[in-house]
Amino acid sequence: MMASSYNAKEEDGNHPGAANHAGAGIVKSKKPDNTAFKQQRLPAWQPILTAGTVLPAFFVIGLIFIPIGIGLYVTSNNIKEFEIDYTGANIEDPCYNCAKNFSWNSTAQCFCTVPFTLVQPFESNVFMYYGLSNFYQNHRRYVKSRDDSQLNGDRSALMSPSKECEPYRTSEGTPIAPCGAIANSLFNDTLQLYHIDSNGTFNEIPLVKKGIAWWTDKHVKFRNPGGNNNLTVAFQGTSKPVNWREPVFKLDPEDPENNGFINEDFIVWMRTAALPTFRKLYRIIQKKSSSTPTLPSGKYVLNITYNYPVLSFDGRKRMILSTISWMGGKNPFLGIAYITVGSICFFLGVVLLIIHHKYDTRNNSADIPN
Amino acid sequence: MDFTQLRNIISRYCVGEEIWVDSRTVYIGHKEPPPGAEAYIPQRYPDNRIVSSKYTFWNFIPKNLFEQFRRIANFYFLVIFLVQLIIDTPTSPVTSGLPLFFVITVTAIKQGYEDWLRHKADCSINKCPVDVVQQGKVVRTQSHKLRVGDIVVVREDETFPCDLILLSSSRYDGTCYVTTASLDGESSHKTYYAVQDTLAFRTEQEVDTLHATIECEQPQPDLYKFVGRINIYKDKEEPVARPLGAENLLLRGATLKNTQHIYAVAVYTGMETKMALNYQSKSQKRSAVEKSMNAFLIVYLFILISKAVINTVLKYAFQWSPDRDEPWYNHRTEIERQRHVVIRAFTDFLAFMVLFNYIIPVSMYVTVEMQKFLGSYFITWDEEMFDEELGEGAQVNTSDLNEELGQVEYVFTDKTGTLTENNMEFIECCVDGNVYIPHAICNGQILSAASSIDMIDSSPGGYRREHEDLFFRALCLCHTVQVKEEETVESIKRGIHQGRPTSFYISSSPDEVALVEGMKRLGYTYLRLKDNYMEILNKDDEIERFELLHVLNFDSVRRRMSVIVKSSSGEYLLFCKGADSSIFPRVVSGKVEQVKARVELNAVEGLRTLCVAYRRLSESDYQEACLHLNEAKLALQDREQRLAQAYDIIERDFVLLGATAVEDRLQEKAADTIESLHKAGMKVWVLTGDKMETAAATCYASKLFRRTTQILELTKKRTEEQSLHDVLFELNRTVLRQRSISGLSVDCLDFGLIIDGATLSAVLKANQEGAGCGNYREIFLDICRNCSAVLCCRMAPLQKAQIVKLIKASKEHPITLAVGDGANDVSMILEAHVGIGIMGKEGRQAARNSDYAIPKFKHLKKMLLVHGHFYYIRIAELVQYFFYKNVCFIFPQFLYQFFCGFSQQPLYDTAYLTLYNISFTSLPILLYSLVEQHVTMDTLKRDPSLYRDIAKNSLLRWPVFLYWTCLGLFDAVIFFFGAYFLFDNTTFTSNGQLMTTNTQMMFGNWTFGTLVFTVLVFTVTLKLALDTHHWTWINHFVIWGSLLFYVIFSLLWGGIIWPFLNYQRMYYVFMQMLSSGPAWLSIILLITVSLLPDVIKKVLCRALCPTAIERAQSSRPCLTVEPSTIFMLSQSSSRMSF
């Protein structure tokens, strides 16, 4: 055996070109490399999930999650929130008439007033939201019905909006700016808040309308065509969305910097909500002094310019006042979920401890004779 | 078929008997035959261009695309893509177009590259210089210009450019030596012969004067068959016709050796050469994993369709009131409104299909293919499967079956060359019952007391003397061994010092070499074959010469070979040697009883026995034999059959001379391997053509049968006594009884079955005749099922395949593996689910036809127990994980439809939809499926029973699949509703909102989707991390790297206004989300919750009912290595027969 293999090797040396004729070289050494990778022997960490190794993890998760959950829950509970429905679906509601008599054609605006009482004072900054229910902002036809290039100030897109905007693309031959269903259905109720002090006088609460949209949206994603000077000229040749009362460059009569596509109410509306029941930031009530609460407890009145019909699709409109904390708005879910998961982990840890004691020892003792 | 037959008949009537449509006439040197002989029909043959490439530059794109889209999965995605293009769909065509394009491109590039390599190889082969004789001169041309009929000059060590008929050689006897190493791997030299009438041509001029035609069959892929005839025209005489056979045909790819040059004429060129015909790929085998993958796919397709149907129905229920359908803020376009409701519903259905189509992952197929292709390299790279002696490691001929190696239930193995080394050693011979043992070997061979021990020196009486002389001469003459006297020979079978020059015996059969060498040790040396005379140096140092008249070649059906020689005294002798079963029936006299006893005794000891007989032929007998043989040899059609008939007539009325015994040693670690396979739960069957006793002895030695094994015999001997019916039923009863009695100790008593070829065919035939005589096949299978080992002896090659087929088709549909080394195993290798070839001494045919080739039988152990096991768990995880991650991916999207008015609004952004399967989650699983080792290789090798854990496709069974799917659904529900409760404020409690601390801004639907998607990517990747048991640095790199890639991509994707997009919905969404505290907290919470059930399930399963693998994993550190003792024990026992 040895001799023959030795001979064979000698042969290779004698006839180096012997196999070259065959087209494919056969004689070259086929011995595989002895590398760790090729031999599948790379050094490796080999963890296994046993009751013993998982146990500490469960306890640690439990011990971390439960305090976090409690913290979240307490924070969420400290947040004050007030919500009022002003749809006017029922006959006793103050806005019933406005809701009932709504028509797209009427030029006269309908006003209604909803009184309410805050039991507790709202410290720190208060955020004012409007909420809509049963409004499918996430409907596919609705979500895509916009033209981001137009909103970004692109002149050609302004004059010929994207086809996605159909059927809100043109109005009597002229392009709509901003086009699309989302823009067309811009929420246009006006809300005003009055505090009734002990004398019975109505004090209008100043509502800040700046800083409610994402900074990047306002400054990068949304731009007016041709800069912010002379929007009337910039939007010449376009028509307003059919359901709007005013063209886009007259959205905010008070602040010329807040008009056109960079109107913050408009930007907020253009960020389509994830679910059919949603709320959107409307105004911020800033804290004036550290001594007095932003909204002291007492009677308030909400003045509504009722422009937005929701009853036709069985929707609801709400006004929400809320303070916020480090973790955002009121959301007990996260805290409760953390506490629950933490407790489950802790409980499982205990169960596993028992199992570990009972079975692993038995297994180990059974293994040893093998 | 019928048509060609009809054409055949018609053409025979038209042209005459002699010309067949399926034969060709080659005009040597393109010379027309003399007028009147035959009509000169110039035929057109392809030139000698070899085209192994599949595509040309022009047809690459259409042809490759067509072939790719024939695959059902690719076609499915193409349809989805087209639907997206045609109708208004929720997701852009890019989402499915891009992955499809990616997949198609990657495949096309791979195939194109392979084809380009083939083109290059073809080109270099086609440009090879070739010498051709034209008008008496040698002209050098390029290989591809060669045409049929050209006379070619080939020099030593050159490769034949096409299939050639040898005309003459530089050797005076008209022979040449050829090695077919590159063709079938046999490195031994084979002798080819020139036709007698042409072997005298020495120069180009002489060759050019040859005027002849060759008639031969049309090209056939069988390398070892050729039928033809050469008609030589000499000066207006009747043409001389000579038969041509495979021994005249030099095959393309073979190399000329030890011959200075030859002249030969091209008969088959280019793509018609036998080598090219053998390029054709074999039928595709599909693995069990692939089958279950397809089953899962159908389930998911069903889920997909039902999801789409449910959503379509619900959509129309939801839209019943017009205010829901078209509220004032969201009108349809006029065109849409006018569309018929049925068309609208159908479009909606298609849109839902498109939305959910990702549940069937396009990338799964690519990943599976890449895993198989790349993974198979580990087999070829394996150093442990490299054989120093052979200089070769394992070969992978198909990577489709890697995982099937982990599923084998039945192993069918050949004996000779597979279990044993096929390294023969002459042990003894017996003449009329007297035993002769060569001096050289006295290794304590114990002979039974009954037989007389006569050494060669003792001089027996006259009659015995005569038989003895005849016996030794028979063995010296009756073979096809060649003698190599040169100092340097390409391949050495065995070196013997014979005084002055070193000479070697070379033969394709190692038995023959062993016999001739054995004779040499007993004093009779075969010297050489010269000018048809065989020279023998007898023990008195005299040279005896015998004229070799005919060789009746060995074949596996006859199981014998003969020579007809003429002694110097003018006597005609026919010597025959062969298996006892084929000799004894033809014997008329001689000491049959004694020889038979000795043969049986030797067989029991595991020796290979051959019987030798002779027959004296009278002049007339010889003439008659010649007539038969020549007639058969000249026949163009059915030559094989005619020859067999002729042999049958000639080989009869023998006088028995004696028998020989040759030992074939077991391969190293054969017993250890078989034992491991047994422990791994595989049933090992030995299928051999050998006799029962020999085979049984080998089985005992290789531990296939143990001392405790109860042997059941189903042999001809028994069925002669009882009817087959009774035997079968009796055996069945024994087995069943044993099973019912030994309920507790099943392992203690195992059965071994021995069946022979005759009985097997009886069992199978009985079934064919009808169910009337009992369903033997079922009973037989029932018996086999209860036997741990089965030995089938006296098997014809086809019967081996039949057995495999029988087991394959039995009702459990077990996975079968066939391993063999010789040409007789090819049918079985092709039939079995996995065919393994051993690169043995009997050539490379088995290795070429196999799916995997290994150098030695012992490598089977690592192949199955380690590689097979790894590949199986890798691919099983791959498949399950792929379905899991796509359920996680798509189910939230399904749930979202309930909250967006069934409007097909996608939850995720287009980029996420597209890249999820391509880049965010593809690499970790691919890498896992390449390098995962759930237990170490050593553990797998040490403990073969771990193989049982994955038997029967256990990781891909429906309960496991259901578990993964449920896990996916659970995770999807957690992702979706987790995010939902964070966003929604009415369902859970009265109030709640998600805001960020720094901006206090609201989040929209894209943030919602991104939150879900982030949790999804992290969960799915971490789930894989939990399943990974083997963390190399690559795993760390890929898993953490792909998560990092997701984050970086998302930051980038939302970081700028992309100018080429017509929407900017993702702008700053990801960053806004990350700047919010609750989002971080909820991401962590949701990931934890999603992973929790799987962790608990794993831990509980491991603690309460651990599988063998899990036990091995946990006991990993405390085990010490001790296999060396076991291994030594098995080594020593394999040497002993009993």
JSON list of N, CA and C in Angstrom, two decimals, chain B residues 217-250:
[
{"chain": "B", "resi": 217, "resn": "GLU", "atom": "N", "xyz": [-23.46, 1.94, -35.89]},
{"chain": "B", "resi": 217, "resn": "GLU", "atom": "CA", "xyz": [-24.73, 2.44, -35.37]},
{"chain": "B", "resi": 217, "resn": "GLU", "atom": "C", "xyz": [-24.62, 3.95, -35.17]},
{"chain": "B", "resi": 218, "resn": "GLN", "atom": "N", "xyz": [-25.78, 4.57, -35.10]},
{"chain": "B", "resi": 218, "resn": "GLN", "atom": "CA", "xyz": [-25.78, 6.00, -34.80]},
{"chain": "B", "resi": 218, "resn": "GLN", "atom": "C", "xyz": [-25.32, 6.18, -33.36]},
{"chain": "B", "resi": 219, "resn": "PRO", "atom": "N", "xyz": [-24.83, 7.37, -33.05]},
{"chain": "B", "resi": 219, "resn": "PRO", "atom": "CA", "xyz": [-24.21, 7.55, -31.74]},
{"chain": "B", "resi": 219, "resn": "PRO", "atom": "C", "xyz": [-25.13, 7.20, -30.56]},
{"chain": "B", "resi": 220, "resn": "GLN", "atom": "N", "xyz": [-24.52, 6.56, -29.59]},
{"chain": "B", "resi": 220, "resn": "GLN", "atom": "CA", "xyz": [-25.26, 6.18, -28.38]},
{"chain": "B", "resi": 220, "resn": "GLN", "atom": "C", "xyz": [-24.46, 6.60, -27.17]},
{"chain": "B", "resi": 221, "resn": "PRO", "atom": "N", "xyz": [-25.12, 6.93, -26.09]},
{"chain": "B", "resi": 221, "resn": "PRO", "atom": "CA", "xyz": [-24.37, 7.41, -24.94]},
{"chain": "B", "resi": 221, "resn": "PRO", "atom": "C", "xyz": [-23.60, 6.33, -24.19]},
{"chain": "B", "resi": 222, "resn": "ASP", "atom": "N", "xyz": [-23.92, 5.07, -24.40]},
{"chain": "B", "resi": 222, "resn": "ASP", "atom": "CA", "xyz": [-23.25, 4.03, -23.63]},
{"chain": "B", "resi": 222, "resn": "ASP", "atom": "C", "xyz": [-21.77, 3.96, -24.01]},
{"chain": "B", "resi": 223, "resn": "LEU", "atom": "N", "xyz": [-20.93, 4.19, -23.00]},
{"chain": "B", "resi": 223, "resn": "LEU", "atom": "CA", "xyz": [-19.49, 4.27, -23.26]},
{"chain": "B", "resi": 223, "resn": "LEU", "atom": "C", "xyz": [-18.90, 2.92, -23.63]},
{"chain": "B", "resi": 224, "resn": "TYR", "atom": "N", "xyz": [-19.55, 1.87, -23.22]},
{"chain": "B", "resi": 224, "resn": "TYR", "atom": "CA", "xyz": [-18.92, 0.56, -23.32]},
{"chain": "B", "resi": 224, "resn": "TYR", "atom": "C", "xyz": [-19.53, -0.31, -24.41]},
{"chain": "B", "resi": 225, "resn": "LYS", "atom": "N", "xyz": [-20.32, 0.33, -25.25]},
{"chain": "B", "resi": 225, "resn": "LYS", "atom": "CA", "xyz": [-20.95, -0.45, -26.29]},
{"chain": "B", "resi": 225, "resn": "LYS", "atom": "C", "xyz": [-20.69, 0.20, -27.63]},
{"chain": "B", "resi": 226, "resn": "PHE", "atom": "N", "xyz": [-20.32, -0.60, -28.60]},
{"chain": "B", "resi": 226, "resn": "PHE", "atom": "CA", "xyz": [-20.21, -0.08, -29.94]},
{"chain": "B", "resi": 226, "resn": "PHE", "atom": "C", "xyz": [-20.38, -1.26, -30.88]},
{"chain": "B", "resi": 227, "resn": "VAL", "atom": "N", "xyz": [-21.17, -1.07, -31.91]},
{"chain": "B", "resi": 227, "resn": "VAL", "atom": "CA", "xyz": [-21.36, -2.12, -32.89]},
{"chain": "B", "resi": 227, "resn": "VAL", "atom": "C", "xyz": [-21.12, -1.52, -34.26]},
{"chain": "B", "resi": 228, "resn": "GLY", "atom": "N", "xyz": [-20.28, -2.18, -35.05]},
{"chain": "B", "resi": 228, "resn": "GLY", "atom": "CA", "xyz": [-20.02, -1.65, -36.38]},
{"chain": "B", "resi": 228, "resn": "GLY", "atom": "C", "xyz": [-19.33, -2.70, -37.24]},
{"chain": "B", "resi": 229, "resn": "ARG", "atom": "N", "xyz": [-19.03, -2.27, -38.43]},
{"chain": "B", "resi": 229, "resn": "ARG", "atom": "CA", "xyz": [-18.38, -3.22, -39.33]},
{"chain": "B", "resi": 229, "resn": "ARG", "atom": "C", "xyz": [-17.61, -2.41, -40.36]},
{"chain": "B", "resi": 230, "resn": "ILE", "atom": "N", "xyz": [-16.45, -2.90, -40.73]},
{"chain": "B", "resi": 230, "resn": "ILE", "atom": "CA", "xyz": [-15.64, -2.17, -41.70]},
{"chain": "B", "resi": 230, "resn": "ILE", "atom": "C", "xyz": [-15.59, -2.99, -42.99]},
{"chain": "B", "resi": 231, "resn": "ASN", "atom": "N", "xyz": [-15.84, -2.35, -44.09]},
{"chain": "B", "resi": 231, "resn": "ASN", "atom": "CA", "xyz": [-15.76, -3.01, -45.39]},
{"chain": "B", "resi": 231, "resn": "ASN", "atom": "C", "xyz": [-14.53, -2.49, -46.12]},
{"chain": "B", "resi": 232, "resn": "ILE", "atom": "N", "xyz": [-13.62, -3.38, -46.39]},
{"chain": "B", "resi": 232, "resn": "ILE", "atom": "CA", "xyz": [-12.37, -2.96, -47.03]},
{"chain": "B", "resi": 232, "resn": "ILE", "atom": "C", "xyz": [-12.39, -3.40, -48.49]},
{"chain": "B", "resi": 233, "resn": "TYR", "atom": "N", "xyz": [-12.18, -2.44, -49.36]},
{"chain": "B", "resi": 233, "resn": "TYR", "atom": "CA", "xyz": [-12.20, -2.74, -50.79]},
{"chain": "B", "resi": 233, "resn": "TYR", "atom": "C", "xyz": [-10.77, -2.90, -51.28]},
{"chain": "B", "resi": 234, "resn": "LYS", "atom": "N", "xyz": [-10.52, -4.02, -51.91]},
{"chain": "B", "resi": 234, "resn": "LYS", "atom": "CA", "xyz": [-9.16, -4.24, -52.44]},
{"chain": "B", "resi": 234, "resn": "LYS", "atom": "C", "xyz": [-9.27, -4.62, -53.90]},
{"chain": "B", "resi": 235, "resn": "ASP", "atom": "N", "xyz": [-8.87, -3.77, -54.75]},
{"chain": "B", "resi": 235, "resn": "ASP", "atom": "CA", "xyz": [-8.71, -4.07, -56.17]},
{"chain": "B", "resi": 235, "resn": "ASP", "atom": "C", "xyz": [-9.86, -4.89, -56.75]},
{"chain": "B", "resi": 236, "resn": "LYS", "atom": "N", "xyz": [-11.00, -4.34, -56.69]},
{"chain": "B", "resi": 236, "resn": "LYS", "atom": "CA", "xyz": [-12.18, -4.92, -57.35]},
{"chain": "B", "resi": 236, "resn": "LYS", "atom": "C", "xyz": [-12.56, -6.29, -56.85]},
{"chain": "B", "resi": 237, "resn": "GLU", "atom": "N", "xyz": [-11.98, -6.67, -55.74]},
{"chain": "B", "resi": 237, "resn": "GLU", "atom": "CA", "xyz": [-12.45, -7.92, -55.14]},
{"chain": "B", "resi": 237, "resn": "GLU", "atom": "C", "xyz": [-13.71, -7.62, -54.35]},
{"chain": "B", "resi": 238, "resn": "GLU", "atom": "N", "xyz": [-14.31, -8.69, -53.90]},
{"chain": "B", "resi": 238, "resn": "GLU", "atom": "CA", "xyz": [-15.43, -8.51, -52.97]},
{"chain": "B", "resi": 238, "resn": "GLU", "atom": "C", "xyz": [-14.90, -7.82, -51.72]},
{"chain": "B", "resi": 239, "resn": "PRO", "atom": "N", "xyz": [-15.60, -6.87, -51.20]},
{"chain": "B", "resi": 239, "resn": "PRO", "atom": "CA", "xyz": [-15.09, -6.21, -50.00]},
{"chain": "B", "resi": 239, "resn": "PRO", "atom": "C", "xyz": [-14.98, -7.19, -48.82]},
{"chain": "B", "resi": 240, "resn": "VAL", "atom": "N", "xyz": [-13.93, -6.97, -48.03]},
{"chain": "B", "resi": 240, "resn": "VAL", "atom": "CA", "xyz": [-13.76, -7.80, -46.83]},
{"chain": "B", "resi": 240, "resn": "VAL", "atom": "C", "xyz": [-14.49, -7.11, -45.69]},
{"chain": "B", "resi": 241, "resn": "ALA", "atom": "N", "xyz": [-15.32, -7.82, -45.00]},
{"chain": "B", "resi": 241, "resn": "ALA", "atom": "CA", "xyz": [-16.05, -7.22, -43.89]},
{"chain": "B", "resi": 241, "resn": "ALA", "atom": "C", "xyz": [-15.48, -7.74, -42.58]},
{"chain": "B", "resi": 242, "resn": "ARG", "atom": "N", "xyz": [-15.21, -6.82, -41.68]},
{"chain": "B", "resi": 242, "resn": "ARG", "atom": "CA", "xyz": [-14.71, -7.20, -40.35]},
{"chain": "B", "resi": 242, "resn": "ARG", "atom": "C", "xyz": [-15.60, -6.56, -39.29]},
{"chain": "B", "resi": 243, "resn": "PRO", "atom": "N", "xyz": [-15.82, -7.28, -38.22]},
{"chain": "B", "resi": 243, "resn": "PRO", "atom": "CA", "xyz": [-16.64, -6.67, -37.16]},
{"chain": "B", "resi": 243, "resn": "PRO", "atom": "C", "xyz": [-15.84, -5.63, -36.37]},
{"chain": "B", "resi": 244, "resn": "LEU", "atom": "N", "xyz": [-16.55, -4.65, -35.92]},
{"chain": "B", "resi": 244, "resn": "LEU", "atom": "CA", "xyz": [-15.94, -3.65, -35.05]},
{"chain": "B", "resi": 244, "resn": "LEU", "atom": "C", "xyz": [-16.71, -3.64, -33.73]},
{"chain": "B", "resi": 245, "resn": "GLY", "atom": "N", "xyz": [-15.98, -3.55, -32.65]},
{"chain": "B", "resi": 245, "resn": "GLY", "atom": "CA", "xyz": [-16.65, -3.51, -31.35]},
{"chain": "B", "resi": 245, "resn": "GLY", "atom": "C", "xyz": [-16.07, -2.40, -30.51]},
{"chain": "B", "resi": 246, "resn": "ALA", "atom": "N", "xyz": [-16.45, -2.42, -29.26]},
{"chain": "B", "resi": 246, "resn": "ALA", "atom": "CA", "xyz": [-15.98, -1.37, -28.36]},
{"chain": "B", "resi": 246, "resn": "ALA", "atom": "C", "xyz": [-14.47, -1.39, -28.24]},
{"chain": "B", "resi": 247, "resn": "GLU", "atom": "N", "xyz": [-13.85, -2.57, -28.53]},
{"chain": "B", "resi": 247, "resn": "GLU", "atom": "CA", "xyz": [-12.39, -2.64, -28.39]},
{"chain": "B", "resi": 247, "resn": "GLU", "atom": "C", "xyz": [-11.67, -1.96, -29.55]},
{"chain": "B", "resi": 248, "resn": "ASN", "atom": "N", "xyz": [-12.42, -1.53, -30.57]},
{"chain": "B", "resi": 248, "resn": "ASN", "atom": "CA", "xyz": [-11.81, -0.81, -31.69]},
{"chain": "B", "resi": 248, "resn": "ASN", "atom": "C", "xyz": [-12.05, 0.68, -31.62]},
{"chain": "B", "resi": 249, "resn": "LEU", "atom": "N", "xyz": [-12.92, 1.06, -30.73]},
{"chain": "B", "resi": 249, "resn": "LEU", "atom": "CA", "xyz": [-13.37, 2.45, -30.71]},
{"chain": "B", "resi": 249, "resn": "LEU", "atom": "C", "xyz": [-12.63, 3.23, -29.63]},
{"chain": "B", "resi": 250, "resn": "LEU", "atom": "N", "xyz": [-11.91, 4.26, -30.05]},
{"chain": "B", "resi": 250, "resn": "LEU", "atom": "CA", "xyz": [-11.20, 5.13, -29.12]},
{"chain": "B", "resi": 250, "resn": "LEU", "atom": "C", "xyz": [-12.10, 6.32, -28.83]}
]
